[in-house]
mmCIF file of N, CA and C in Angstrom:
data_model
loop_
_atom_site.group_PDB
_atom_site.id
_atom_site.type_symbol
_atom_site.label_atom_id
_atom_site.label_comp_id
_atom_site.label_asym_id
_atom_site.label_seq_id
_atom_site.Cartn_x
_atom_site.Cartn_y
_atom_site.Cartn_z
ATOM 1 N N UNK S 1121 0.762 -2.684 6.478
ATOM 2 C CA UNK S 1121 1.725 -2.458 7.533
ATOM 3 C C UNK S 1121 1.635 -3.569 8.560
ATOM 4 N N UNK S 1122 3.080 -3.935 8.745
ATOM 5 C CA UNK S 1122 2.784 -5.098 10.294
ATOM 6 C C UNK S 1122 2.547 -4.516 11.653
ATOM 7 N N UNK S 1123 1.953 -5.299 12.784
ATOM 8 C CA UNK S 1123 1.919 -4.609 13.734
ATOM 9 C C UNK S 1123 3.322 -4.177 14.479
ATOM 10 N N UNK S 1124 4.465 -4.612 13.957
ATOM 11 C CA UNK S 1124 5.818 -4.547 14.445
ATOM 12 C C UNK S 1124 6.128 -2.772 14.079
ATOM 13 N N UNK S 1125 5.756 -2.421 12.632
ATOM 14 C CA UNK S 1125 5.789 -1.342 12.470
ATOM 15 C C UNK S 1125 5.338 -0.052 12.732
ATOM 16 N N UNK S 1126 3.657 -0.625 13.138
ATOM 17 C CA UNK S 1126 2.689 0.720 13.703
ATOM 18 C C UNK S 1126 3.604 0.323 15.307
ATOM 19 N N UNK S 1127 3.838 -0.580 15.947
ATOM 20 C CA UNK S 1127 4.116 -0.214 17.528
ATOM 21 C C UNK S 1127 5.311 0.754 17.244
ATOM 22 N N UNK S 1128 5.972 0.880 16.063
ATOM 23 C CA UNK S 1128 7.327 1.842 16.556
ATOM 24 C C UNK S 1128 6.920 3.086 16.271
ATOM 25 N N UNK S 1129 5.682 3.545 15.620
ATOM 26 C CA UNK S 1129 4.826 4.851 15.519
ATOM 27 C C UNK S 1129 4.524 5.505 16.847
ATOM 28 N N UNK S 1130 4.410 7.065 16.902
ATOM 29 C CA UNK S 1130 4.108 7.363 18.365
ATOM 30 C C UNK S 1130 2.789 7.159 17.670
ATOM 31 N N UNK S 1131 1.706 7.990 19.302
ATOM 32 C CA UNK S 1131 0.783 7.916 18.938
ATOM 33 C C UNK S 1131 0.327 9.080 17.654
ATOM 34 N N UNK S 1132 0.660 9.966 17.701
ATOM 35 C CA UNK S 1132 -0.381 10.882 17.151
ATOM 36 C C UNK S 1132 0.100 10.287 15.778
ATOM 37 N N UNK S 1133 1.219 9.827 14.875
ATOM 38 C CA UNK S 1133 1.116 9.050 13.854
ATOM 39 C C UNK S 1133 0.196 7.864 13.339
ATOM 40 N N UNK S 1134 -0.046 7.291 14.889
ATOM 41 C CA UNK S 1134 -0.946 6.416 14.566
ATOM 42 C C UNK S 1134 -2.290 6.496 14.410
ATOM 43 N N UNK S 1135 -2.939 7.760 15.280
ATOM 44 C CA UNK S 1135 -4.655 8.417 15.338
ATOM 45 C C UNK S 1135 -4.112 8.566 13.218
ATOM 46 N N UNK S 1136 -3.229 9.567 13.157
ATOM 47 C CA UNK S 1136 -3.401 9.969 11.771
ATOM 48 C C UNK S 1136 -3.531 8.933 10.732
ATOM 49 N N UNK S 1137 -2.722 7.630 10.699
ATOM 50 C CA UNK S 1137 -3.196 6.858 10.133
ATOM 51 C C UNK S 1137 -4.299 5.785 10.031
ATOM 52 N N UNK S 1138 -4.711 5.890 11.062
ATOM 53 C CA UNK S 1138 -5.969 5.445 11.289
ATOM 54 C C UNK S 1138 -7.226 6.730 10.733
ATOM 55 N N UNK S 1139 -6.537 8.184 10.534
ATOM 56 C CA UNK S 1139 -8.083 8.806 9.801
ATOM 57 C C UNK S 1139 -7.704 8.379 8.581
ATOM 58 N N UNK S 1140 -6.416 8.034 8.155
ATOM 59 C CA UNK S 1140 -6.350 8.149 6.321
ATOM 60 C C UNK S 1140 -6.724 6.855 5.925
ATOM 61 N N UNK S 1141 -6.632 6.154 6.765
ATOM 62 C CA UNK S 1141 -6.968 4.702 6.487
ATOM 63 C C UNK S 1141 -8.739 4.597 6.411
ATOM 64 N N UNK S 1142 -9.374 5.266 7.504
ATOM 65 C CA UNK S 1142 -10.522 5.195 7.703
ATOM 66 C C UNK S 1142 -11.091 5.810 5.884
ATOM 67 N N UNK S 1143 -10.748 6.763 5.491
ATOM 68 C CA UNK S 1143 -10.927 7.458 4.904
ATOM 69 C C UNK S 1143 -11.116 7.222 3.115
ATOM 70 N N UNK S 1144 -9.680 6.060 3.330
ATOM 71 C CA UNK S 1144 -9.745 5.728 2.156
ATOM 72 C C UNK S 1144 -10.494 4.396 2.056
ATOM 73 N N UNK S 1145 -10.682 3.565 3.615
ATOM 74 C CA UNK S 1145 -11.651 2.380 3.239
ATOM 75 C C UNK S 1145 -13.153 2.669 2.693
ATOM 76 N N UNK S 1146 -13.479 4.462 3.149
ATOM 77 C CA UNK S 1146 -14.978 5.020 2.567
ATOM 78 C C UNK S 1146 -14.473 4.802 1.298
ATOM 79 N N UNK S 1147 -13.921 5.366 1.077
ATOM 80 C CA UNK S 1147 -13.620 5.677 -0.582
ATOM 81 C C UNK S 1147 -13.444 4.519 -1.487
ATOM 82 N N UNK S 1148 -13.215 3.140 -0.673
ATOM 83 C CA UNK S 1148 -13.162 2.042 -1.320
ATOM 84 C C UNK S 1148 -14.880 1.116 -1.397
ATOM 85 N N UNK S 1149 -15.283 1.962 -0.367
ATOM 86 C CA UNK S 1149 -16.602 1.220 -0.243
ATOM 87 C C UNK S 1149 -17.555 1.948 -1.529
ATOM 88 N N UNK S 1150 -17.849 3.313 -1.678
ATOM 89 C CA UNK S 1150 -18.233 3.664 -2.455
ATOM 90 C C UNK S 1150 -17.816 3.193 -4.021
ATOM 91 N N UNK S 1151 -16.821 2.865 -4.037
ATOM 92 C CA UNK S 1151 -16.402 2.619 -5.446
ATOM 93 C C UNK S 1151 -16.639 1.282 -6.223
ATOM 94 N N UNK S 1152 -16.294 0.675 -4.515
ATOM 95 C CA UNK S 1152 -17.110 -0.847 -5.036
ATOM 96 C C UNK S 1152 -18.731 -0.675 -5.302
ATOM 97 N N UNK S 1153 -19.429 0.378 -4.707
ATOM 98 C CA UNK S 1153 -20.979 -0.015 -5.002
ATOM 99 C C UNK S 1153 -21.057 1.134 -6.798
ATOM 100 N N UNK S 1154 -20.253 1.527 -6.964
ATOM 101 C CA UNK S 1154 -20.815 2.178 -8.279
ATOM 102 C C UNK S 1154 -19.785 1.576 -9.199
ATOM 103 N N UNK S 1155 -18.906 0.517 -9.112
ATOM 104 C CA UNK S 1155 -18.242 0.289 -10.702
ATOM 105 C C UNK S 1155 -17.097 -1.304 -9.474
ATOM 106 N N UNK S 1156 -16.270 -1.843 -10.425
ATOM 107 C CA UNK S 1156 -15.727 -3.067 -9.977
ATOM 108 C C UNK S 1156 -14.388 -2.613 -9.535
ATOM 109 N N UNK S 1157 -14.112 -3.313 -8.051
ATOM 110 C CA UNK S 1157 -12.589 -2.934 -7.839
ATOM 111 C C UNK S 1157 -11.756 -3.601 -8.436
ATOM 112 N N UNK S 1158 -10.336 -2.444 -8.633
ATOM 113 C CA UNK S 1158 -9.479 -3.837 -8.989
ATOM 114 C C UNK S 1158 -8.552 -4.680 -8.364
ATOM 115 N N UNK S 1159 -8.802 -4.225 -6.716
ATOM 116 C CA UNK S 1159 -8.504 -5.543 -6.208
ATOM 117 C C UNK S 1159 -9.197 -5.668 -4.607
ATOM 118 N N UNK S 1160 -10.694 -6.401 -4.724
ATOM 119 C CA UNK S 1160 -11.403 -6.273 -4.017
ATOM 120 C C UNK S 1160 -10.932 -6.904 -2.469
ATOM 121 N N UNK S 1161 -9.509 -7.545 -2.345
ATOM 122 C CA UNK S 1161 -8.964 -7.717 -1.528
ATOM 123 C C UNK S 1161 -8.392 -6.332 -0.178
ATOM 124 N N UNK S 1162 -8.638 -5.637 -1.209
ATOM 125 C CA UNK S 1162 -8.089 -4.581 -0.548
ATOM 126 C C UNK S 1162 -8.714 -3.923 0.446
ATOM 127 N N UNK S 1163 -10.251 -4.029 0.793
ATOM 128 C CA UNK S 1163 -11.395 -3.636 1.780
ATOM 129 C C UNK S 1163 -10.802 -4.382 3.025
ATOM 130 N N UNK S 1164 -10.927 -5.762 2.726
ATOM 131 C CA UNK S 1164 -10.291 -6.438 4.451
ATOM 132 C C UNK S 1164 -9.347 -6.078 4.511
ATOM 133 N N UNK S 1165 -8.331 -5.733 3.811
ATOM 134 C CA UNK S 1165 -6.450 -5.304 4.084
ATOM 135 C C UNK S 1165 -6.898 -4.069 4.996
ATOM 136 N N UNK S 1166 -7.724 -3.087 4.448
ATOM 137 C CA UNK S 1166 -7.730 -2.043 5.277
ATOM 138 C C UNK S 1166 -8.457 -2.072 6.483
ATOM 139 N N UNK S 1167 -9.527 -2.944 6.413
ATOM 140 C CA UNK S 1167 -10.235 -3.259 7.841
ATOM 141 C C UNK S 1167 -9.112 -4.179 9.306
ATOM 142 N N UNK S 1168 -8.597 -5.067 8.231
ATOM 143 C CA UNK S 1168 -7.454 -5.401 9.428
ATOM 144 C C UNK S 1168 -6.646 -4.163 9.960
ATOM 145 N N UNK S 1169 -6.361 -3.402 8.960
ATOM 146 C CA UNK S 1169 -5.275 -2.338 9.616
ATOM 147 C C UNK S 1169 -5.759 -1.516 10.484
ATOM 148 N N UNK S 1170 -6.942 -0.782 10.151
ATOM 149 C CA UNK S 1170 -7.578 -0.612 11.318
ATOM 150 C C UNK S 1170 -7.840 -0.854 12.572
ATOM 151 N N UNK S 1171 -8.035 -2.561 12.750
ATOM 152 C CA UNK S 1171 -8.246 -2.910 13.740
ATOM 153 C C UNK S 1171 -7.047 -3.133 14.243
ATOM 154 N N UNK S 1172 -5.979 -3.227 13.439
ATOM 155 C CA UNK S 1172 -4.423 -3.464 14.393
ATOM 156 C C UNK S 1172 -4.388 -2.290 14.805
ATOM 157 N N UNK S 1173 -4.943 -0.823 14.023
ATOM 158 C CA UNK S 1173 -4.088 0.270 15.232
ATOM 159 C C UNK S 1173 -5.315 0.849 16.368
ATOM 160 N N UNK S 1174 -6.838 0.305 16.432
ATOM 161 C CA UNK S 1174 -7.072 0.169 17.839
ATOM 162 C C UNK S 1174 -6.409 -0.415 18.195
ATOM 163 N N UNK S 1175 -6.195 -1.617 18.294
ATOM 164 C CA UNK S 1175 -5.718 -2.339 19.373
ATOM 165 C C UNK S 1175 -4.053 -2.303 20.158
ATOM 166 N N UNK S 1176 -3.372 -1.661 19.444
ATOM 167 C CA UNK S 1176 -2.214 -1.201 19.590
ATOM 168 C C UNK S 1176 -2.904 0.411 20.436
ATOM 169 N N UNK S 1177 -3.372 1.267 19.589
ATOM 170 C CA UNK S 1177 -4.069 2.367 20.333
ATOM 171 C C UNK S 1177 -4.534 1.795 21.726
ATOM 172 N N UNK S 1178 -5.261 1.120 22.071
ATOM 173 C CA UNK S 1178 -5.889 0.575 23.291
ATOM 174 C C UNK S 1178 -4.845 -0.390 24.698
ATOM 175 N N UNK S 1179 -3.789 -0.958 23.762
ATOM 176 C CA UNK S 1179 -3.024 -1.569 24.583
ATOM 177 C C UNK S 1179 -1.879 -0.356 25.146
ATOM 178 N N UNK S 1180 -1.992 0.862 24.584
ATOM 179 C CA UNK S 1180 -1.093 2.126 25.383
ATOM 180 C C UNK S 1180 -1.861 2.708 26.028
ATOM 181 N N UNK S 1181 -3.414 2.458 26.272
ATOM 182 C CA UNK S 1181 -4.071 2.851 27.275
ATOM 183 C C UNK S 1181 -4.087 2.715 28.719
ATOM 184 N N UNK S 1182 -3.966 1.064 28.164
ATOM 185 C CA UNK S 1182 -3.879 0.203 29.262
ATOM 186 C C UNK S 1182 -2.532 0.459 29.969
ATOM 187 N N UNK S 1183 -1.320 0.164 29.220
ATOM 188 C CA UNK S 1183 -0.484 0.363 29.864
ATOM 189 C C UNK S 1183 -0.073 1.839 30.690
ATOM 190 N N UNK S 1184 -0.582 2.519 30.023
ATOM 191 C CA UNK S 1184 -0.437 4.138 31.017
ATOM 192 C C UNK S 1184 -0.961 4.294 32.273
ATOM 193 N N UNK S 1185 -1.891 3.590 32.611
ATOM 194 C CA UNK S 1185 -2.705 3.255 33.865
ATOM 195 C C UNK S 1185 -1.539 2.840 34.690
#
């Protein structure tokens, strides 16, 4: 997802995708330590996304102040 797209998310769409995301990067970590991914690219894809929706999360913090 671009960050163009999570900003048009409210928030509580975005907490939620940030647990499913969280959720499935476990599920990617485990899988890499017991057998080979098939596309080991996919751990940072989800760690970036993550960190785009703190920071989108955090910049509506700020601005509510």
């Amino acid at each position: 997802m671009k960050a163009k797209e999570l900003r048009e998310m409210s928030t509580e769409q975005l907490q939620a995708t940030l647990r499913e995301t969280v959720d499935s990067l476990f599920r990617l970590r485990i899988q890499q330590q017991t057998e080979r991914l098939a596309n080991p690219r996919e751990l940072a894809n989800k760690r970036r996304l993550i960190a785009r929706i703190h920071t989108i999360l955090r910049e509506r913090e700020f601005s509510a102040v």
